[in-house]
mmCIF file of C-alpha atoms and ligand atoms in Angstrom:
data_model
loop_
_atom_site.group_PDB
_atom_site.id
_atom_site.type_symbol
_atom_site.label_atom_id
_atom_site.label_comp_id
_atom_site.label_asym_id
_atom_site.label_seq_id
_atom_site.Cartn_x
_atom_site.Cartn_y
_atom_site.Cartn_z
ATOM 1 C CA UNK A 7 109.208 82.425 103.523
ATOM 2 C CA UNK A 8 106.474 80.419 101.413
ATOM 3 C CA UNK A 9 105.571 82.860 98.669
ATOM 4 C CA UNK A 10 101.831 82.172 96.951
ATOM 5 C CA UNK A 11 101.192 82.365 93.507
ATOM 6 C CA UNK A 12 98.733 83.704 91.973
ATOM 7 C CA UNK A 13 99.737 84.865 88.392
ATOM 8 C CA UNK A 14 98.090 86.360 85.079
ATOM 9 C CA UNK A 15 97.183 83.752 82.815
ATOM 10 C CA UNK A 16 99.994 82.669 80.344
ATOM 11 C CA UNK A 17 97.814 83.874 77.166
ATOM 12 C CA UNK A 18 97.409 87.924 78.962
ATOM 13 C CA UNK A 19 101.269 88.105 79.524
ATOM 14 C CA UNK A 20 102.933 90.466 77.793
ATOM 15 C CA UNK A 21 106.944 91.021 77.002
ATOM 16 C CA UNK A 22 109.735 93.533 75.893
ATOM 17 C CA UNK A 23 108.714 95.460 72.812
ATOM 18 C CA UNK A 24 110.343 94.312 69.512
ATOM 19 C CA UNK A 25 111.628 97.917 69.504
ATOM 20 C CA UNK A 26 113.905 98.431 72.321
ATOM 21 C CA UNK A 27 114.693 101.806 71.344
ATOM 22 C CA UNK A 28 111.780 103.760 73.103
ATOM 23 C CA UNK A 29 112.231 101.793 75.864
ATOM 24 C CA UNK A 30 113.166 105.083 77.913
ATOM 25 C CA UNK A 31 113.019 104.990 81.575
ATOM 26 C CA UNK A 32 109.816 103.074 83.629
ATOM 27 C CA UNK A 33 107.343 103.664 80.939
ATOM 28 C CA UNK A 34 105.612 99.990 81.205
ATOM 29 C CA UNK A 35 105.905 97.674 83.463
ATOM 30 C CA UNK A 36 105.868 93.729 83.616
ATOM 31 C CA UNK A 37 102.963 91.653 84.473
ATOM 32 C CA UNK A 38 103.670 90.798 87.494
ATOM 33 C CA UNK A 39 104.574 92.337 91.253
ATOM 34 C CA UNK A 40 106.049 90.760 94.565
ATOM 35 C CA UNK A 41 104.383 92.055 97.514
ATOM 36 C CA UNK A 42 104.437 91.351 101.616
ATOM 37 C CA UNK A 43 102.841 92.482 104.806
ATOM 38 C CA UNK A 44 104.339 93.270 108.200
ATOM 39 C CA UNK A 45 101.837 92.752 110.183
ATOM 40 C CA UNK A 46 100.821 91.201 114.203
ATOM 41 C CA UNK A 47 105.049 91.507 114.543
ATOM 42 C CA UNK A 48 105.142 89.251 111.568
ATOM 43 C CA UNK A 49 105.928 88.843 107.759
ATOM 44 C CA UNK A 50 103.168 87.443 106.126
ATOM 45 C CA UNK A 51 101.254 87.115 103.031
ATOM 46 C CA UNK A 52 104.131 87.174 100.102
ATOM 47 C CA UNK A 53 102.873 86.162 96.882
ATOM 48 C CA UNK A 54 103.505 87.073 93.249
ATOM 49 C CA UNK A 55 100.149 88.583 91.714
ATOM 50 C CA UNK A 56 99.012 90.647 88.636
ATOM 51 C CA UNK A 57 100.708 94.417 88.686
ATOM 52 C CA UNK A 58 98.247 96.617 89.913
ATOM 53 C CA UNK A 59 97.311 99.325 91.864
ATOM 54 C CA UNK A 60 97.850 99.413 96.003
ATOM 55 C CA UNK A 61 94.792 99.965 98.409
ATOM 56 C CA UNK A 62 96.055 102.332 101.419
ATOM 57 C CA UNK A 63 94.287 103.606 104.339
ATOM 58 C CA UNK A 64 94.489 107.049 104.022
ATOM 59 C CA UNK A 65 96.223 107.860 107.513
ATOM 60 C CA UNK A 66 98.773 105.367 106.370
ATOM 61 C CA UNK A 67 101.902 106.754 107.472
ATOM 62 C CA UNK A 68 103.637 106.700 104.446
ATOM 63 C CA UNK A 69 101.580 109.377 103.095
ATOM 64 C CA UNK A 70 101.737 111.523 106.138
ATOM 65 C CA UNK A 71 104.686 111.055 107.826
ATOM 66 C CA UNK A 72 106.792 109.611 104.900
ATOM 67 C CA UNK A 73 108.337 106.385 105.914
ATOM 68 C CA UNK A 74 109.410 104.908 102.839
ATOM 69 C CA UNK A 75 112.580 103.445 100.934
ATOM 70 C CA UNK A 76 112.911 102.119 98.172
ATOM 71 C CA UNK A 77 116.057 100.230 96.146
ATOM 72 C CA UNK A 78 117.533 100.971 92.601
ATOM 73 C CA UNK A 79 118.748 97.624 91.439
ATOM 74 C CA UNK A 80 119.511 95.945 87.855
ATOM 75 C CA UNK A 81 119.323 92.759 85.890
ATOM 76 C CA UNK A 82 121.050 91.953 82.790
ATOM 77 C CA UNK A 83 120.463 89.956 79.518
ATOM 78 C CA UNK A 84 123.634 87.907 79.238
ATOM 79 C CA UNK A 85 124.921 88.536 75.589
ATOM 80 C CA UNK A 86 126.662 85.143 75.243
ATOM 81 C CA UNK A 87 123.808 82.926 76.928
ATOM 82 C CA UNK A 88 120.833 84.682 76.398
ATOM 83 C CA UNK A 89 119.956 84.102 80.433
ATOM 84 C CA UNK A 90 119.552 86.987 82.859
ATOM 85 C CA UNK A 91 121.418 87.929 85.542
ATOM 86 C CA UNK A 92 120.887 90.522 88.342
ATOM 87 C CA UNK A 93 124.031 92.813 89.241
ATOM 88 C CA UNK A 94 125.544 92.650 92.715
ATOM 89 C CA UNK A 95 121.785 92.206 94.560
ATOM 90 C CA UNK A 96 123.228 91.158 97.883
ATOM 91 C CA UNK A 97 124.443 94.595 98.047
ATOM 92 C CA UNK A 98 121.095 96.296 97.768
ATOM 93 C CA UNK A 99 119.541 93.449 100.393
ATOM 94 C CA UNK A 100 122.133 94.388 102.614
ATOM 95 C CA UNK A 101 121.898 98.550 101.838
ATOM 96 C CA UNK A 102 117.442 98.452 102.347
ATOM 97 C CA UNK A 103 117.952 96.617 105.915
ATOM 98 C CA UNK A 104 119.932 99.957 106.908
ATOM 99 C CA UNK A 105 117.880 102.174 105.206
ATOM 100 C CA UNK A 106 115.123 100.486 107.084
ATOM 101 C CA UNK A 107 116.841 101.232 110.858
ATOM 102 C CA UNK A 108 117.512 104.003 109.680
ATOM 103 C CA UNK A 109 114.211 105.320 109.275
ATOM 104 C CA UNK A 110 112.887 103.235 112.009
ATOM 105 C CA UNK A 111 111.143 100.860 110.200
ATOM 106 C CA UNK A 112 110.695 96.983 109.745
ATOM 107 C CA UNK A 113 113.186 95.701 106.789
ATOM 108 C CA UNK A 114 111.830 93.086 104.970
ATOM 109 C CA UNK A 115 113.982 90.154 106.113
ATOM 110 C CA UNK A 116 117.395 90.256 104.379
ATOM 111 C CA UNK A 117 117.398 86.383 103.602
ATOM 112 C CA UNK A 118 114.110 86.541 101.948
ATOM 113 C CA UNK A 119 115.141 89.495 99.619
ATOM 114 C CA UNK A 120 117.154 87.435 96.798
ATOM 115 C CA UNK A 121 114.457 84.898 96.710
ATOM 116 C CA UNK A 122 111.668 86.893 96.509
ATOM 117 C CA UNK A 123 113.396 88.869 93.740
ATOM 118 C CA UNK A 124 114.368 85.535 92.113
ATOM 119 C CA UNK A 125 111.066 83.883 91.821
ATOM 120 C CA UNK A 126 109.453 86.893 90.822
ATOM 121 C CA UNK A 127 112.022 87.957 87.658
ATOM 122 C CA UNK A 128 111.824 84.648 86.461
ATOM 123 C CA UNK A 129 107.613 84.724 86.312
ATOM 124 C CA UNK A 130 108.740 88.370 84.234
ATOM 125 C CA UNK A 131 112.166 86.909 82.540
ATOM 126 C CA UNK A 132 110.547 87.754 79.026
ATOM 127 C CA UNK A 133 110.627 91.233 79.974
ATOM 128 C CA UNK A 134 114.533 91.443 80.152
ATOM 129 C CA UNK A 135 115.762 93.535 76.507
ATOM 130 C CA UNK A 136 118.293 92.527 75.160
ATOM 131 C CA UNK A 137 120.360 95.786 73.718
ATOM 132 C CA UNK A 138 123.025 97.547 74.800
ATOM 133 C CA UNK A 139 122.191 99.941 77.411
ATOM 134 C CA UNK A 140 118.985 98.118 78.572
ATOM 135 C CA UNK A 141 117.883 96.072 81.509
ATOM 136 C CA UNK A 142 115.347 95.062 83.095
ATOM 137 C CA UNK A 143 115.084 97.550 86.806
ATOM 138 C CA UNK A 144 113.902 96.320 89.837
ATOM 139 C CA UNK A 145 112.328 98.567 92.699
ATOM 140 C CA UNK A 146 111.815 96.946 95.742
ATOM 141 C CA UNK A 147 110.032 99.025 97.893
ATOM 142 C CA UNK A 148 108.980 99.453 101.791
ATOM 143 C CA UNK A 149 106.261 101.597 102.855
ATOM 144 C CA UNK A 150 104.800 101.787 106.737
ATOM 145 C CA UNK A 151 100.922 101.955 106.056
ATOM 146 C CA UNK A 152 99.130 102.035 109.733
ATOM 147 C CA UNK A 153 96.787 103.857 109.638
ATOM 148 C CA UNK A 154 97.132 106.684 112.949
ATOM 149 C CA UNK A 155 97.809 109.954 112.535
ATOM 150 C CA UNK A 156 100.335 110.278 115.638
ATOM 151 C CA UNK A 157 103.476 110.793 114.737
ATOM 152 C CA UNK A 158 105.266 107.641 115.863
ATOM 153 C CA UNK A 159 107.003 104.579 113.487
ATOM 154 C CA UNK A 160 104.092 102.437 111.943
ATOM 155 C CA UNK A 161 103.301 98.814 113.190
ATOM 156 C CA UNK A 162 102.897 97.548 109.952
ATOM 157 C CA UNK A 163 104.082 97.921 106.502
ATOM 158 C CA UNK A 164 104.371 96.979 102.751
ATOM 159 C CA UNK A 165 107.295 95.515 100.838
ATOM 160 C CA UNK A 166 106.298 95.679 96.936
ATOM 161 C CA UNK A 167 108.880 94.864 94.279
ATOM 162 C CA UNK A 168 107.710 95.993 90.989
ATOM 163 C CA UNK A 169 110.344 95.804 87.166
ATOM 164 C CA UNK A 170 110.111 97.739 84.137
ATOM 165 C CA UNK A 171 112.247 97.270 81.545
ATOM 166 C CA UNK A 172 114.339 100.176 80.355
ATOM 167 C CA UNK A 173 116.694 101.746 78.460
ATOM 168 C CA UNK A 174 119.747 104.342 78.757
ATOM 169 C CA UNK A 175 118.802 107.118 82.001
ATOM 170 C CA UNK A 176 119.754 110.027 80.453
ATOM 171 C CA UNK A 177 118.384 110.306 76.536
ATOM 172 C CA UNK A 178 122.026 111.242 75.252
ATOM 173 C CA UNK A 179 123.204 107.645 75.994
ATOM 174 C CA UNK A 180 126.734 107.212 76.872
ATOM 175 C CA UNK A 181 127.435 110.767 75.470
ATOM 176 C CA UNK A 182 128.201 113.540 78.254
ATOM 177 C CA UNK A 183 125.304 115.371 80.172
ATOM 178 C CA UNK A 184 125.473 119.038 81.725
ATOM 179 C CA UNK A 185 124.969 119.466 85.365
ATOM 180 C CA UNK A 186 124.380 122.366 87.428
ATOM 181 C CA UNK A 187 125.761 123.370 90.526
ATOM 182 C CA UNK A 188 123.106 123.852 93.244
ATOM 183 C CA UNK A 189 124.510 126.757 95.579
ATOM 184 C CA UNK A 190 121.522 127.758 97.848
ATOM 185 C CA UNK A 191 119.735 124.208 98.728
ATOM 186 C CA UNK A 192 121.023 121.311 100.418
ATOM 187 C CA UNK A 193 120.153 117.597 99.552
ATOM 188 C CA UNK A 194 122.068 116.460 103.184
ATOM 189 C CA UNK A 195 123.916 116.525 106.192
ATOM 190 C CA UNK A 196 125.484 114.963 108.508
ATOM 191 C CA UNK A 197 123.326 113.249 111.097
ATOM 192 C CA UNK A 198 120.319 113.285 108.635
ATOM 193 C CA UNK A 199 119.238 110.718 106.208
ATOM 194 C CA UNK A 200 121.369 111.380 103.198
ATOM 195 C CA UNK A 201 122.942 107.855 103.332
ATOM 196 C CA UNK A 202 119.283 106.095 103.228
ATOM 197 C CA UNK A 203 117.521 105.425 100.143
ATOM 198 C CA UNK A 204 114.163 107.446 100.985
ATOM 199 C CA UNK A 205 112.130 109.391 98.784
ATOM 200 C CA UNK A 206 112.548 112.406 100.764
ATOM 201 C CA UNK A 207 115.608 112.824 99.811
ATOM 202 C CA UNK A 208 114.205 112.823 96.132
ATOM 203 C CA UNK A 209 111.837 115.200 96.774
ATOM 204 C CA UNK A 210 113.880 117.500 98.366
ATOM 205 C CA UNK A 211 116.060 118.268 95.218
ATOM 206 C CA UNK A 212 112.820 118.407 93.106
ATOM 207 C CA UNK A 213 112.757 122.288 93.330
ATOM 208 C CA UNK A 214 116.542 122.242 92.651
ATOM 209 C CA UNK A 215 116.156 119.944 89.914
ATOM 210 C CA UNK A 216 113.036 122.074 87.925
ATOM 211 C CA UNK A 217 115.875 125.349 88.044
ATOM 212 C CA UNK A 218 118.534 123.120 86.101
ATOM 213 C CA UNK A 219 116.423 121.696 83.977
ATOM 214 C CA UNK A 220 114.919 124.771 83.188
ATOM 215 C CA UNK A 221 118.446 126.868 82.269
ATOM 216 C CA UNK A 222 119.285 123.368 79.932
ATOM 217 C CA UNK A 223 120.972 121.137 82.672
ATOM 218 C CA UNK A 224 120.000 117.398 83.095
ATOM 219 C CA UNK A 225 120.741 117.236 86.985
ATOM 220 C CA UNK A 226 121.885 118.756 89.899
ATOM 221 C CA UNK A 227 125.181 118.618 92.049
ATOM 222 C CA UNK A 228 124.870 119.106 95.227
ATOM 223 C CA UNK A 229 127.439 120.789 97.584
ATOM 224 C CA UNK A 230 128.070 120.080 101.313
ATOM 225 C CA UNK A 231 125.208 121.726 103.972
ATOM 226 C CA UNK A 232 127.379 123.422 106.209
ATOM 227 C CA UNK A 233 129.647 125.567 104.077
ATOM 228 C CA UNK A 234 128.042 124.804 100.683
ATOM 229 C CA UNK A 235 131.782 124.124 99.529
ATOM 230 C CA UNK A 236 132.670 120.143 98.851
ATOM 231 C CA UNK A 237 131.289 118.519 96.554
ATOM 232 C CA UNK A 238 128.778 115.765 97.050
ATOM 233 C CA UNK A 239 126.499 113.604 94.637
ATOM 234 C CA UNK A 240 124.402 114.297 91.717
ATOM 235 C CA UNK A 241 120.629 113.812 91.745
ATOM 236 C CA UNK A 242 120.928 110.156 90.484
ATOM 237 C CA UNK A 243 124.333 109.457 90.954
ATOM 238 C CA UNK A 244 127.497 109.254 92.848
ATOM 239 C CA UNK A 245 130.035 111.860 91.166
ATOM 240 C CA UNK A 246 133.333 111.236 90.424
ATOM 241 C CA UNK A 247 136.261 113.710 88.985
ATOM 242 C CA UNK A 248 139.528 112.786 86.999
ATOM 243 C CA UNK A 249 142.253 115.225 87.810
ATOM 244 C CA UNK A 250 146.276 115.227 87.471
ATOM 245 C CA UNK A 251 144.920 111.291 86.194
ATOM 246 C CA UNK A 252 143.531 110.795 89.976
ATOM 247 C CA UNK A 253 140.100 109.561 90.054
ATOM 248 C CA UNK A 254 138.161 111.607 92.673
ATOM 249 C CA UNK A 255 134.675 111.142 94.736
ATOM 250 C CA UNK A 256 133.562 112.047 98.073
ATOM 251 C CA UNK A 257 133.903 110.221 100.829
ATOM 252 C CA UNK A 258 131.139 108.206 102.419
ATOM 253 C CA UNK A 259 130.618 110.690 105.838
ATOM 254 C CA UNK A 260 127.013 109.810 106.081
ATOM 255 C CA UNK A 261 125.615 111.998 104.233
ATOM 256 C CA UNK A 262 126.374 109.849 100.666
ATOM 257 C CA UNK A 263 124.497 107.560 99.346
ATOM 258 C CA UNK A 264 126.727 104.028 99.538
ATOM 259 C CA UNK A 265 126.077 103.863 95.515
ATOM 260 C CA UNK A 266 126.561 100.439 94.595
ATOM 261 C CA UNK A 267 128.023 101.047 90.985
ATOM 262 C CA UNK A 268 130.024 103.809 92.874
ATOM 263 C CA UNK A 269 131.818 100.996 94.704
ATOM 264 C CA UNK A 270 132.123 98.658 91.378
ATOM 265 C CA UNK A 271 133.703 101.753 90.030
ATOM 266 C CA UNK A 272 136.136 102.428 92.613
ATOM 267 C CA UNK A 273 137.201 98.589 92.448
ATOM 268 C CA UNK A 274 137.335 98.289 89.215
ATOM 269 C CA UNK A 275 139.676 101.378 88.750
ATOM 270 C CA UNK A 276 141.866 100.241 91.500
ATOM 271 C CA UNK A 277 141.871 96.845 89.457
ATOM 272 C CA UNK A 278 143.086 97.925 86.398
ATOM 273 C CA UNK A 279 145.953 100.284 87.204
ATOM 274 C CA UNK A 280 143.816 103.521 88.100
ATOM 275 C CA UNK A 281 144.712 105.858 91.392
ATOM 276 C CA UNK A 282 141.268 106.482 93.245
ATOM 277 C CA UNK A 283 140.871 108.592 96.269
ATOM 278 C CA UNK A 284 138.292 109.355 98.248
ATOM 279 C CA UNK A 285 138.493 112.398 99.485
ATOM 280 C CA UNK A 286 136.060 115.991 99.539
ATOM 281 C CA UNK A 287 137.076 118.706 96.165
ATOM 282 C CA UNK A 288 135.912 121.762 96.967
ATOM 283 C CA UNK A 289 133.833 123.420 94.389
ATOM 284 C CA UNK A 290 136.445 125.716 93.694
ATOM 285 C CA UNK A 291 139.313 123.297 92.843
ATOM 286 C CA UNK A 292 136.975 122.077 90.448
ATOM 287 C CA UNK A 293 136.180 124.945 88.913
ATOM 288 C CA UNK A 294 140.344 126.178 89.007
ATOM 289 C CA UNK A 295 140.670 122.669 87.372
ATOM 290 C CA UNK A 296 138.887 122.972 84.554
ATOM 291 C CA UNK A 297 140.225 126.065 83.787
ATOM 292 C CA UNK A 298 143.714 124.964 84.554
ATOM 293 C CA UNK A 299 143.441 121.798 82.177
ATOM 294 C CA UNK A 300 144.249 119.861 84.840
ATOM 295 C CA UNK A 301 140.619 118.305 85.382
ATOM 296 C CA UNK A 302 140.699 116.128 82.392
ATOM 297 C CA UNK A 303 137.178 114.414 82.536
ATOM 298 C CA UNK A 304 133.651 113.754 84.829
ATOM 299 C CA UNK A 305 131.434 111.148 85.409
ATOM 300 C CA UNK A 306 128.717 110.146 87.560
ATOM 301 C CA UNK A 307 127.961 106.622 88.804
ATOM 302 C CA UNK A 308 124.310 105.367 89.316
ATOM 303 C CA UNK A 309 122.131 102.189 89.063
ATOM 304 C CA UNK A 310 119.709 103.987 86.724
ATOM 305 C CA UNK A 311 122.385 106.087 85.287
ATOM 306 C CA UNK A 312 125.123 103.178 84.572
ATOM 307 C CA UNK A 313 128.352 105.700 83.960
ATOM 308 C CA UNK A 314 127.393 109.149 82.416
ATOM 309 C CA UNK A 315 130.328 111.525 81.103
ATOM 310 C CA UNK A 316 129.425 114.612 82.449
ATOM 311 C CA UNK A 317 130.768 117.538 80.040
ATOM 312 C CA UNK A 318 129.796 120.707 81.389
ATOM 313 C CA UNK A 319 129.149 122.104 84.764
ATOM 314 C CA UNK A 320 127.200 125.438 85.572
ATOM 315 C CA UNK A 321 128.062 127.094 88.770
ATOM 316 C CA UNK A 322 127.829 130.906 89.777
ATOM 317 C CA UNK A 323 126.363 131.980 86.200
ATOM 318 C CA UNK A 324 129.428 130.805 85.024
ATOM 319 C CA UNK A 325 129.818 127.738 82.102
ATOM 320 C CA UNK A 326 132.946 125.176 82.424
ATOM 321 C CA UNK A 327 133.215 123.197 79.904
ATOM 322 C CA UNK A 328 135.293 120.000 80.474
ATOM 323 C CA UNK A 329 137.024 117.819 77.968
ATOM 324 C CA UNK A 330 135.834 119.811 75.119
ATOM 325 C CA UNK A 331 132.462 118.245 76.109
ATOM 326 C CA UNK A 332 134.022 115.215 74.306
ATOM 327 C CA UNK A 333 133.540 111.547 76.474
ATOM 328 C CA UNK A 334 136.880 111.095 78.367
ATOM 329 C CA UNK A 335 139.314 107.915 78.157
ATOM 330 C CA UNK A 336 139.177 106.819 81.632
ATOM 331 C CA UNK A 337 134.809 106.932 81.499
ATOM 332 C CA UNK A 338 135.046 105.346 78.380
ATOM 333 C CA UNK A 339 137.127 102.268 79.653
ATOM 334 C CA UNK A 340 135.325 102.083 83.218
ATOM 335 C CA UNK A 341 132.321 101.874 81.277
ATOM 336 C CA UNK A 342 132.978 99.551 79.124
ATOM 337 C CA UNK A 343 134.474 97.011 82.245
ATOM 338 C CA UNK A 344 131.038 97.490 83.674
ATOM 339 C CA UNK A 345 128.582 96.995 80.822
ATOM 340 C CA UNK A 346 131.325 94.368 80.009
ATOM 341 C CA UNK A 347 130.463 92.264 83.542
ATOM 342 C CA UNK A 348 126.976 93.253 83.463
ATOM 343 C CA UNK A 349 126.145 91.711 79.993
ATOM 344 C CA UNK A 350 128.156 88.846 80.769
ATOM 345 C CA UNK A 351 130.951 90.017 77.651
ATOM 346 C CA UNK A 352 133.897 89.332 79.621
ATOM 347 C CA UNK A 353 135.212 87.958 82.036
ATOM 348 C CA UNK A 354 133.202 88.451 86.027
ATOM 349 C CA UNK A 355 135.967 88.021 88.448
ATOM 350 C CA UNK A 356 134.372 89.180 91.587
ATOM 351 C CA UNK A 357 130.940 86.853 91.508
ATOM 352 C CA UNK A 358 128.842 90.081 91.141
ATOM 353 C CA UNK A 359 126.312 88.133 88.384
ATOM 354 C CA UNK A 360 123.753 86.297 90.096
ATOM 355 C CA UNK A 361 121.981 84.385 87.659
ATOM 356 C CA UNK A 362 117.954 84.669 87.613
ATOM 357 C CA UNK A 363 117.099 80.663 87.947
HETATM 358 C C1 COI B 261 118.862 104.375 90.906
HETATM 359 O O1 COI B 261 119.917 104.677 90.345
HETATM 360 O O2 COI B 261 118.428 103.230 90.870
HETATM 361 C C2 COI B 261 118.106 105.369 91.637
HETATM 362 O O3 COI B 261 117.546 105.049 92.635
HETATM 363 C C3 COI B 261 117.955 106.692 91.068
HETATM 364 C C4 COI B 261 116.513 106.985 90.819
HETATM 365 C C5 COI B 261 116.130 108.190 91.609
HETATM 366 C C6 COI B 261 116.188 107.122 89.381
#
């Protein structure tokens, strides 16, 4: 796909702050934006412009009917060669085109994903920080924008990527976060579109999400829609739990999100001597657990999120603290494999850099 340019002029660009440490999560954004039409039955138009606003009709079905997904993804400045490197992006090509039939809508070509993220983060490469627990995140994102009011898949859409650099999710950094334990809504089930990346899924925990935050929580966990039992994800993140020195998550039944640090996780644990299962915990063998001793530590895996020690859970009015709300061993060594890769500190075994040309 020929992509146009048509870029800011060197001497308007900005870059990164000098101070990385208010960096916080999407606050600016780079100069530049990637964006595409689907249009006639074909991809046209891609160029790299100025970030700025979008111009919809306002029947576009996006804001009516809601067809829209979107991608998490990361790139990395590389400690020992100052480059940048994206994490694992073939994964999040492959994870939108699904998302896309999913939701009955037109992906943006597969084999044009990597290069229209490539040309565009190395036009914004100066955005990339450079300390620990910062990247530069990437949101590619597909929105159907006929304009009709009947409810039926729209003929033509938008695929935007847009990158702001930013630091740690959560503001406690790699120190644990509370989550609460959602008991009367749902965020999926089976059949539905839990394992897309669409916003409704976001917006469907919103309401969930104001409670916890409001009682002192920094996210939600969601448990199972049919007997509000098993244990699911958290709000940003996949969730996993370290009992009897078994690392747990839930299975992928279609109604998880295929998390792609959730599957780094689960190979790196296998690859360095860990027993991983996945398999559904019931909300009440987590809670016995804890109380047992036997549930040792908790973590959640997310793009955004990286790994986040989770050190207290609230469910039923009822505090359980885990790990003396202390970061566990096992977190603290999958963590520091990942950031490891990521920042290009040691060794990359599996190919998951991709280097921004
Ligand atoms: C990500 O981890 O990239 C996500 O998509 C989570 C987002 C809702 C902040």
């Amino acid at each position: 796909m020929k992509i146009d340019l048509n870029l800011k002029p060197e001497s308007k660009r900005g870059s990164v702050p000098d101070d990385e440490s208010n960096l916080g999560f999407s606050k600016i954004f780079t100069d530049h934006m990637f964006t595409a039409e689907f249009k006639d039955k074909k991809w046209q138009n891609a160029q790299i412009k100025p970030f700025g606003m979008l111009s919809l009709h306002p029947a576009a079905n996006v804001l009516h009917y809601s067809q829209e997904i979107f991608e998490g993804m990361k790139a990395f400045r590389q400690e020992k060669t100052d480059g940048v490197s994206f994490f694992r992006p073939e994964k999040n090509a492959k994870r939108m085109v699904a998302s896309a039939k999913r939701m009955d809508m037109t992906p943006f070509p597969e084999e044009d994903f990597l290069s229209a993220l490539q040309n565009l983060v190395s036009i914004d490469k100066q955005w990339t920080p450079k300390s620990q627990g910062t990247s530069l995140y990437i949101r590619p994102t597909l929105i159907g924008t006929e304009g009709m009011l009947g409810l039926k898949s729209s003929k033509e859409y938008l695929f935007y990527v847009i990158l702001t650099p930013v630091g740690p999710y959560f503001p406690e950094g790699f120190n644990p976060i509370k989550i609460y334990v959602e008991e009367k809504y749902i965020r999926a089930v089976e059949g539905g579109v839990g394992e897309a990346k669409t916003g409704g899924n976001y917006s469907a925990s919103l309401l969930a999400f104001r409670k916890a935050i409001e009682l002192g929580y920094n996210q939600v966990l969601w448990l199972d829609a049919i007997e509000h039992k098993y244990v699911e994800e958290v709000g940003t993140m996949n969730q996993f739990f370290v009992i009897d020195d078994i690392i747990y998550t839930a299975p992928l039944d279609g109604t998880i999100l295929k998390g792609v640090t959730r599957d780094s996780v689960i190979t790196l644990a296998k690859d360095n001597g860990y027993k991983i299962k996945e398999e559904k915990l019931t909300i009440e063998k987590i809670t016995e657990t804890i109380k047992s001793g036997s549930l040792t530590e908790a973590f959640g895996a997310g793009t955004a999120a990286s790994i986040a020690p989770v050190g207290e859970l609230f469910y039923k009015n009822e505090k359980y603290i885990i790990n003396d709300f202390k970061v566990g061993e096992i977190s603290t060594k999958l963590y520091e494999l990942l950031t490891g890769i990521q920042y290009g500190r040691i060794e990359d075994p599996y190919g998951w850099n991709v280097s921004v040309q």
